[in-house]
mmCIF file of C-alpha atoms in Angstrom:
data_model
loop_
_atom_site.group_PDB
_atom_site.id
_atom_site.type_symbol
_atom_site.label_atom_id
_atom_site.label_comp_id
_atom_site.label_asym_id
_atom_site.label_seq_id
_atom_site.Cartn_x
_atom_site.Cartn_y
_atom_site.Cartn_z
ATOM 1 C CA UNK A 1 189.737 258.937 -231.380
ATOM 2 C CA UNK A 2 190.853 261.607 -229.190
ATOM 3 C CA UNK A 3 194.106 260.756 -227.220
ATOM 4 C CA UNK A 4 193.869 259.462 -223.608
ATOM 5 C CA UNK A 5 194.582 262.961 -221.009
ATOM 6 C CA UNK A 6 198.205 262.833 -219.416
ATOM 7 C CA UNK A 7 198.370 263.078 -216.016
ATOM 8 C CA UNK A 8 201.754 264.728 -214.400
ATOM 9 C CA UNK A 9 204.156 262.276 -212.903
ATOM 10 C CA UNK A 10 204.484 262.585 -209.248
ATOM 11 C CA UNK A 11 206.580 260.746 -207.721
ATOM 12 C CA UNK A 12 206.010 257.863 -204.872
ATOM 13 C CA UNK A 13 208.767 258.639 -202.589
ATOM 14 C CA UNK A 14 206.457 262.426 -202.135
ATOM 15 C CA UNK A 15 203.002 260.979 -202.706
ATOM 16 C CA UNK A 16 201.792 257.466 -201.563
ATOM 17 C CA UNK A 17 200.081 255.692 -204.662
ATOM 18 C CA UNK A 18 197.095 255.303 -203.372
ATOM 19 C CA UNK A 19 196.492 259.020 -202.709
ATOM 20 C CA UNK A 20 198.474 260.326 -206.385
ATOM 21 C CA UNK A 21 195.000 260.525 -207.925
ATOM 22 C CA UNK A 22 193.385 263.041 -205.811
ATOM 23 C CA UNK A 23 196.920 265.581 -206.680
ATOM 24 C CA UNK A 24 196.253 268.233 -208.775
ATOM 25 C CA UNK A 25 199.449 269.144 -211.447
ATOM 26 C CA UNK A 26 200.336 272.365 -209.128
ATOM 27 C CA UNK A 27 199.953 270.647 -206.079
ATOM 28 C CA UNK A 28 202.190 267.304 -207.248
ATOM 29 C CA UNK A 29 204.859 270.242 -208.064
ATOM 30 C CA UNK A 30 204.755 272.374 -205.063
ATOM 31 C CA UNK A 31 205.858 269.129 -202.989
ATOM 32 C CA UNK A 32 208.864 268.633 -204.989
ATOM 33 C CA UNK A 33 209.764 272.026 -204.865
ATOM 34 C CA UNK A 34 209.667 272.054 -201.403
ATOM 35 C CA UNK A 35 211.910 268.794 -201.016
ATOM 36 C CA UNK A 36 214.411 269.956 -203.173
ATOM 37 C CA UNK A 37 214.591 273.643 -201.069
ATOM 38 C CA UNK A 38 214.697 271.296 -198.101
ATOM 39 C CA UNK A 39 217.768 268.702 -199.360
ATOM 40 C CA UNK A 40 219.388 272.276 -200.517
ATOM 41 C CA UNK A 41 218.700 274.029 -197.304
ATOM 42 C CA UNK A 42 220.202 270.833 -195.673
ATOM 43 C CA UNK A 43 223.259 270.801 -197.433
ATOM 44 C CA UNK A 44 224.141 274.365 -196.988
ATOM 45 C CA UNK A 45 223.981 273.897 -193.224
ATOM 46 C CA UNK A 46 226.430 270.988 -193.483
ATOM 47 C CA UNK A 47 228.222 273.012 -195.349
ATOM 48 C CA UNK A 48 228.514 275.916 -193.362
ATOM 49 C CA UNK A 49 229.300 273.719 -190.112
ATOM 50 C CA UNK A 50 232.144 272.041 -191.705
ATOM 51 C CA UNK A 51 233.426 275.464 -192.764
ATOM 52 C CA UNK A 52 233.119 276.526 -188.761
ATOM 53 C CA UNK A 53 234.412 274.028 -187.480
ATOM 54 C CA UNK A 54 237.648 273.885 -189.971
ATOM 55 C CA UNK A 55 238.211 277.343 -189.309
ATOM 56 C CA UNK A 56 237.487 277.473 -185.142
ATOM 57 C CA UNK A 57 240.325 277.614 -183.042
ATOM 58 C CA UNK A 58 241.587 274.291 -181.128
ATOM 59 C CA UNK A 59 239.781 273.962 -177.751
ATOM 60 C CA UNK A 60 242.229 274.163 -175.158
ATOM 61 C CA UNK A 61 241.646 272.189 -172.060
ATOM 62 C CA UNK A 62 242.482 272.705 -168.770
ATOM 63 C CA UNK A 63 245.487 270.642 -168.337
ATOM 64 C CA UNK A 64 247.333 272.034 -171.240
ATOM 65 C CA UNK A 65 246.789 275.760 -170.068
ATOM 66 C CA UNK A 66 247.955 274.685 -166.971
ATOM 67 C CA UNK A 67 250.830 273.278 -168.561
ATOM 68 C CA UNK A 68 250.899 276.110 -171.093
ATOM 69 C CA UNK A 69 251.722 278.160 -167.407
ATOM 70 C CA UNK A 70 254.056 276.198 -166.286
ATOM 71 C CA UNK A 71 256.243 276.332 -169.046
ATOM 72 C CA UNK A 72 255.991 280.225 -168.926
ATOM 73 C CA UNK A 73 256.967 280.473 -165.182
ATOM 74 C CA UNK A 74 259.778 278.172 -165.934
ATOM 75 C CA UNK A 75 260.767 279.985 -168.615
ATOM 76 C CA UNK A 76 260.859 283.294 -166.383
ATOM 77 C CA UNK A 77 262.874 282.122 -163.712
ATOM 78 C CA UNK A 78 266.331 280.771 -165.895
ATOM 79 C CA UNK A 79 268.871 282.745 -165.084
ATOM 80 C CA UNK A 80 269.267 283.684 -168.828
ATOM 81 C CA UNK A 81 265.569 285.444 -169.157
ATOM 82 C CA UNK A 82 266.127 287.200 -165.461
ATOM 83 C CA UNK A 83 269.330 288.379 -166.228
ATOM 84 C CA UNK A 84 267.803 289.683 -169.300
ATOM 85 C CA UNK A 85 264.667 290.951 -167.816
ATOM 86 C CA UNK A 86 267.129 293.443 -165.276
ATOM 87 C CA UNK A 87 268.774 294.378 -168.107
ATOM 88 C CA UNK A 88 266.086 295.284 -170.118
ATOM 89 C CA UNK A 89 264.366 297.546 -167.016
ATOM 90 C CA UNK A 90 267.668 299.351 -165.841
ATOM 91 C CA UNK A 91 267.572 300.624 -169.484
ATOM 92 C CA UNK A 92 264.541 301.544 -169.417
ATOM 93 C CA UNK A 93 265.011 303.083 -166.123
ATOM 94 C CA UNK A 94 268.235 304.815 -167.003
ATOM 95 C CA UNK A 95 267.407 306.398 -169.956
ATOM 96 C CA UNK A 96 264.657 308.636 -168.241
ATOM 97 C CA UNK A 97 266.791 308.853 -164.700
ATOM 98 C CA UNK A 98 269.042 310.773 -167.097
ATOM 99 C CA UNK A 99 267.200 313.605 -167.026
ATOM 100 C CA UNK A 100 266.071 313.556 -170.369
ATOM 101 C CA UNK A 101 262.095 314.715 -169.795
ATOM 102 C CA UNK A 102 262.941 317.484 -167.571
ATOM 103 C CA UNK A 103 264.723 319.191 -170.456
ATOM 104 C CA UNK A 104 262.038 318.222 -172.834
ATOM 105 C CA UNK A 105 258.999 319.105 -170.529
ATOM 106 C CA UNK A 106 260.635 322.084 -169.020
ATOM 107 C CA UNK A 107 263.267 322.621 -171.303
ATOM 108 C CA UNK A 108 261.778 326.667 -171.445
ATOM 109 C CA UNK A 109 261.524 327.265 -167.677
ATOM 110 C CA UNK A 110 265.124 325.711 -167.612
ATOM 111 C CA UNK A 111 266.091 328.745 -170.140
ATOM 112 C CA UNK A 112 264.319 331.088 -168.152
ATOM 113 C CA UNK A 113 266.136 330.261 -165.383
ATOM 114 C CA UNK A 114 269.412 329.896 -167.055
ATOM 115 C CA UNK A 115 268.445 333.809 -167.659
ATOM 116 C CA UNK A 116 266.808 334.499 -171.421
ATOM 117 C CA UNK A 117 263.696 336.183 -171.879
ATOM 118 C CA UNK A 118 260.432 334.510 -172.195
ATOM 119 C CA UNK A 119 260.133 335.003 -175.857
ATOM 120 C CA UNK A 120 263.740 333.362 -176.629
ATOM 121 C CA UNK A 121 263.452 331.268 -174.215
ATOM 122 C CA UNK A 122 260.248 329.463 -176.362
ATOM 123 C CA UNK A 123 262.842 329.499 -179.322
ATOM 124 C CA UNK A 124 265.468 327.915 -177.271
ATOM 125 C CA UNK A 125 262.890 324.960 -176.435
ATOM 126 C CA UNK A 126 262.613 324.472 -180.336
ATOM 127 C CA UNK A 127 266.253 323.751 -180.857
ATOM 128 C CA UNK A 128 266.504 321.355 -177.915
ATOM 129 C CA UNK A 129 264.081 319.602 -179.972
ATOM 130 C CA UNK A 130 266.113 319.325 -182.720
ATOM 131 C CA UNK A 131 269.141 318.822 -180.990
ATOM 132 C CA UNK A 132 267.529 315.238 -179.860
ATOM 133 C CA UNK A 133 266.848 315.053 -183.543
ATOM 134 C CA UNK A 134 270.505 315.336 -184.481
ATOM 135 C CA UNK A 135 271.280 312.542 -182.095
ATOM 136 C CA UNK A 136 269.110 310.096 -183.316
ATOM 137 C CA UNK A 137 270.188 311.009 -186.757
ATOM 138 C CA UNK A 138 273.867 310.263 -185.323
ATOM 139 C CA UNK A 139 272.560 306.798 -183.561
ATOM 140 C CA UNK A 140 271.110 305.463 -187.199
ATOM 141 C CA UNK A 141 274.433 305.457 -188.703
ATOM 142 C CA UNK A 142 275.867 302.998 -185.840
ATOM 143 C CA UNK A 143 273.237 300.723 -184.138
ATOM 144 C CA UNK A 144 272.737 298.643 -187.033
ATOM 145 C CA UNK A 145 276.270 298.487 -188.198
ATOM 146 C CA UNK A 146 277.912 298.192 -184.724
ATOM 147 C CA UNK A 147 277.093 296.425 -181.626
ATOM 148 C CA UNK A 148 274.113 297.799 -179.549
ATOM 149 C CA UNK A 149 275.998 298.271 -176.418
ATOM 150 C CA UNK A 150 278.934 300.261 -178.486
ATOM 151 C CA UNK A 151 275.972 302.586 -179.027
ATOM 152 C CA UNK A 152 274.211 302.855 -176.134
ATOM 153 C CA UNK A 153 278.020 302.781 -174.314
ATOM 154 C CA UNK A 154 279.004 305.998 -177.016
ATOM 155 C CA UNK A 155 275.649 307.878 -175.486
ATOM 156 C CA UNK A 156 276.510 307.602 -171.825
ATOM 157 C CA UNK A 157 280.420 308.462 -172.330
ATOM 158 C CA UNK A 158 278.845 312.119 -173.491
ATOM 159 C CA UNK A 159 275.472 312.129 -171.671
ATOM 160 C CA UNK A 160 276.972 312.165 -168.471
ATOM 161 C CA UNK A 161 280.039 315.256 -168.800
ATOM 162 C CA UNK A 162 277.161 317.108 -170.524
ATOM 163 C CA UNK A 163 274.895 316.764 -167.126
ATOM 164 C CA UNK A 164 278.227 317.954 -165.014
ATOM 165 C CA UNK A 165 278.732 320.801 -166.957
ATOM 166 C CA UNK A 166 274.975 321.828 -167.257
ATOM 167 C CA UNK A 167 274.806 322.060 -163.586
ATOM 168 C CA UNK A 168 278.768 323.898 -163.264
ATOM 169 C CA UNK A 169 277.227 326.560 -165.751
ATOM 170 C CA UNK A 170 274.167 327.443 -163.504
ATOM 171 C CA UNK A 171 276.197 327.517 -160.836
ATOM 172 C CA UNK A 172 278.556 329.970 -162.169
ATOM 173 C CA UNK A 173 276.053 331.954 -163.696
ATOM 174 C CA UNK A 174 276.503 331.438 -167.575
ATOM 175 C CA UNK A 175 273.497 331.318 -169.754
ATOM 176 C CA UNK A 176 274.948 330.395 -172.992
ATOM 177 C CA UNK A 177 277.121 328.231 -171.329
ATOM 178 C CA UNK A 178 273.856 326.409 -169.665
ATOM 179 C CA UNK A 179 272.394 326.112 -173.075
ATOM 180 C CA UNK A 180 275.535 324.773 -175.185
ATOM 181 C CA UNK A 181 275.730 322.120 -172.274
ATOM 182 C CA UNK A 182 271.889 321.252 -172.726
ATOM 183 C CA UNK A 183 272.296 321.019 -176.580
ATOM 184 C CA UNK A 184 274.969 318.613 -176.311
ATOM 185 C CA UNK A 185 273.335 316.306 -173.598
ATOM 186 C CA UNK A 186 270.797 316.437 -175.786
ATOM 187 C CA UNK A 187 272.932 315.286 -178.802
ATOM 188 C CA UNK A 188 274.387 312.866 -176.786
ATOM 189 C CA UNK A 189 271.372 311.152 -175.549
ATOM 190 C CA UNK A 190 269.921 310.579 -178.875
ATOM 191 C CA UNK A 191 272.887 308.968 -180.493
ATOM 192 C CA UNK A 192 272.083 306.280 -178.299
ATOM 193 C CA UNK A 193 269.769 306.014 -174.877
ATOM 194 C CA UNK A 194 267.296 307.743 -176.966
ATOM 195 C CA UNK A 195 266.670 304.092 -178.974
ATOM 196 C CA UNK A 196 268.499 301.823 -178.192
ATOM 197 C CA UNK A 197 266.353 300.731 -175.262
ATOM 198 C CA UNK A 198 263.837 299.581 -177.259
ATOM 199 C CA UNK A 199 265.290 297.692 -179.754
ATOM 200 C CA UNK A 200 267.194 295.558 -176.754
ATOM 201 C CA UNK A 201 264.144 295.124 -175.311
ATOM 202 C CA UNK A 202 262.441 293.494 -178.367
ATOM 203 C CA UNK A 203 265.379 291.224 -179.248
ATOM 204 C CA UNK A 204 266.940 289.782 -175.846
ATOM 205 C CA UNK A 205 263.712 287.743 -174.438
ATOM 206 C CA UNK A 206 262.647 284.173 -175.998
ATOM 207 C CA UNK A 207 259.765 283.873 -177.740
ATOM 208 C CA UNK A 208 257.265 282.577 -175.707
ATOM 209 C CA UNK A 209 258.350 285.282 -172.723
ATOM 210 C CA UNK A 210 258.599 288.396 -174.760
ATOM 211 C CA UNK A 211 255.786 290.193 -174.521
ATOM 212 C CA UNK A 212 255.677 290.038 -170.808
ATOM 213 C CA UNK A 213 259.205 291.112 -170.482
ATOM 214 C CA UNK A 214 258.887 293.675 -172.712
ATOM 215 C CA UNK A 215 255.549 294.782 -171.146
ATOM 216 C CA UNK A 216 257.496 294.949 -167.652
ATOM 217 C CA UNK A 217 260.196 296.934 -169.238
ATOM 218 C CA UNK A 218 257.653 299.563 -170.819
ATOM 219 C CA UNK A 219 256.078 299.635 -167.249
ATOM 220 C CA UNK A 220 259.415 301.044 -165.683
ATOM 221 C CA UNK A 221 259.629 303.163 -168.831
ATOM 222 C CA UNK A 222 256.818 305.405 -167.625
ATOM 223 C CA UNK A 223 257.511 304.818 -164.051
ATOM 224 C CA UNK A 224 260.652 306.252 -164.143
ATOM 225 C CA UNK A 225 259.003 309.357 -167.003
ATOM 226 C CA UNK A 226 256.105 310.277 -164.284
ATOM 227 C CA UNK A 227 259.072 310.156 -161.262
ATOM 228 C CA UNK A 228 261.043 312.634 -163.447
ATOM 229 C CA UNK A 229 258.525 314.408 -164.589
ATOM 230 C CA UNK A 230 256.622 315.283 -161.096
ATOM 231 C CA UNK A 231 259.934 315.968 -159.061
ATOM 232 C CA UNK A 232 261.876 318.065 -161.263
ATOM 233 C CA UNK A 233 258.936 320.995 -160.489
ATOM 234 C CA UNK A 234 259.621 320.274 -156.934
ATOM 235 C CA UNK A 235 263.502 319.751 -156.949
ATOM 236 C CA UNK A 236 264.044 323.002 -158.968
ATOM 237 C CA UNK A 237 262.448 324.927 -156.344
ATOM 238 C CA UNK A 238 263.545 323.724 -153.837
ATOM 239 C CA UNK A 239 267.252 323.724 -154.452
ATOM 240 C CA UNK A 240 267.280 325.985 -157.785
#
């Protein structure tokens, strides 16, 4: 006797009984293919969400970024932070009153005028360059071993004879004199104003300040450059 034909299990939770006669074997395993891709499918999506929502930032309501504000605003107006917050701008503000990007912008017409030729005049402009190099070279060896304000105090005890004898030396007519006076403001400004700005200004603010401050200090940074740099065509004309 032949044995009885085995029919493929499908099971009841897929097909109701009373239909799991009229399933072919390929149809019987197409449905539980498809619930199994479906439980996967489901899964992954938890999966996925709980991974979003682990790694989404915290929701910040209303209250706490008014609060969040507040505590900024406060912050600003201690006497600590604003005392800080002038200091940092006059830097800022000082180190390009100086002078220092007329003689790097113009530092050739200021030759020419000083009385070289064109042509060594352009060569002159080089070695201002590296002049300012010197300094900074100078302010390494100092602003991490001594106190910021002995460096930046150092730079202003030379910038400022330097200026006063720049302008005695076009007055009485001495080129090389002009020149040795612009090399050594030069010098002088990069042993200290040169830097030192900017490291203050990233060190004397709290935290949760800082990058204001120090965004209001770079503001009068550039304020201060384009003042310098506009009027000192204008200025030089006018009163040679």
């Amino acid at each position: 006797n032949a044995p009885p034909e085995s029919k493929p299990f499908v099971p009841a939770a897929i097909v109701p009984p009373s239909r799991a006669s009229s399933f072919s074997s390929s149809s019987a395993l197409a449905q539980i293919e498809s619930a199994a891709s479906t439980e996967k499918s489901s899964s992954q999506e938890t999966s996925v969400a709980a991974t979003c929502e682990e790694h989404s930032p915290p929701t910040t309501t209303r209250d706490e970024t008014s609060k969040q504000t507040t505590g900024v605003l406060s912050t600003l107006s201690t006497r600590r932070v604003t005392r800080a917050l002038g200091l940092g701008m006059g830097i800022q503000a000082l180190t390009q009153l100086s002078g220092i990007n007329a003689a790097m912008y113009y530092g050739a017409d200021i030759c020419i005028a000083a009385g070289f030729p064109q042509e060594a005049a352009i060569w002159l402009s080089t070695a201002l360059t590296l002049a300012q190099l010197v300094g900074v070279c100078i302010s390494l060896t100092t602003i991490d071993t001594r106190v910021r304000r002995f460096t930046l105090l150092r730079s202003l005890v030379f910038v400022a004879p330097c200026l006063f004898v720049l302008g005695g030396a076009f007055a009485l007519g001495s080129s090389w004199l002009a020149v040795a006076s612009l090399l050594a403001y030069l010098v002088a400004f990069g042993s200290g104003l040169s830097g030192v700005g900017y490291v203050i200004l990233s060190e004397i603010f709290p935290l949760e300040v800082r990058g204001m401050c120090v965004a209001a200090g770079s503001v009068t940074f550039w304020v201060a450059n384009s003042a310098v740099a506009f009027s000192f065509p204008v200025v030089s004309t006018r009163f040679g």
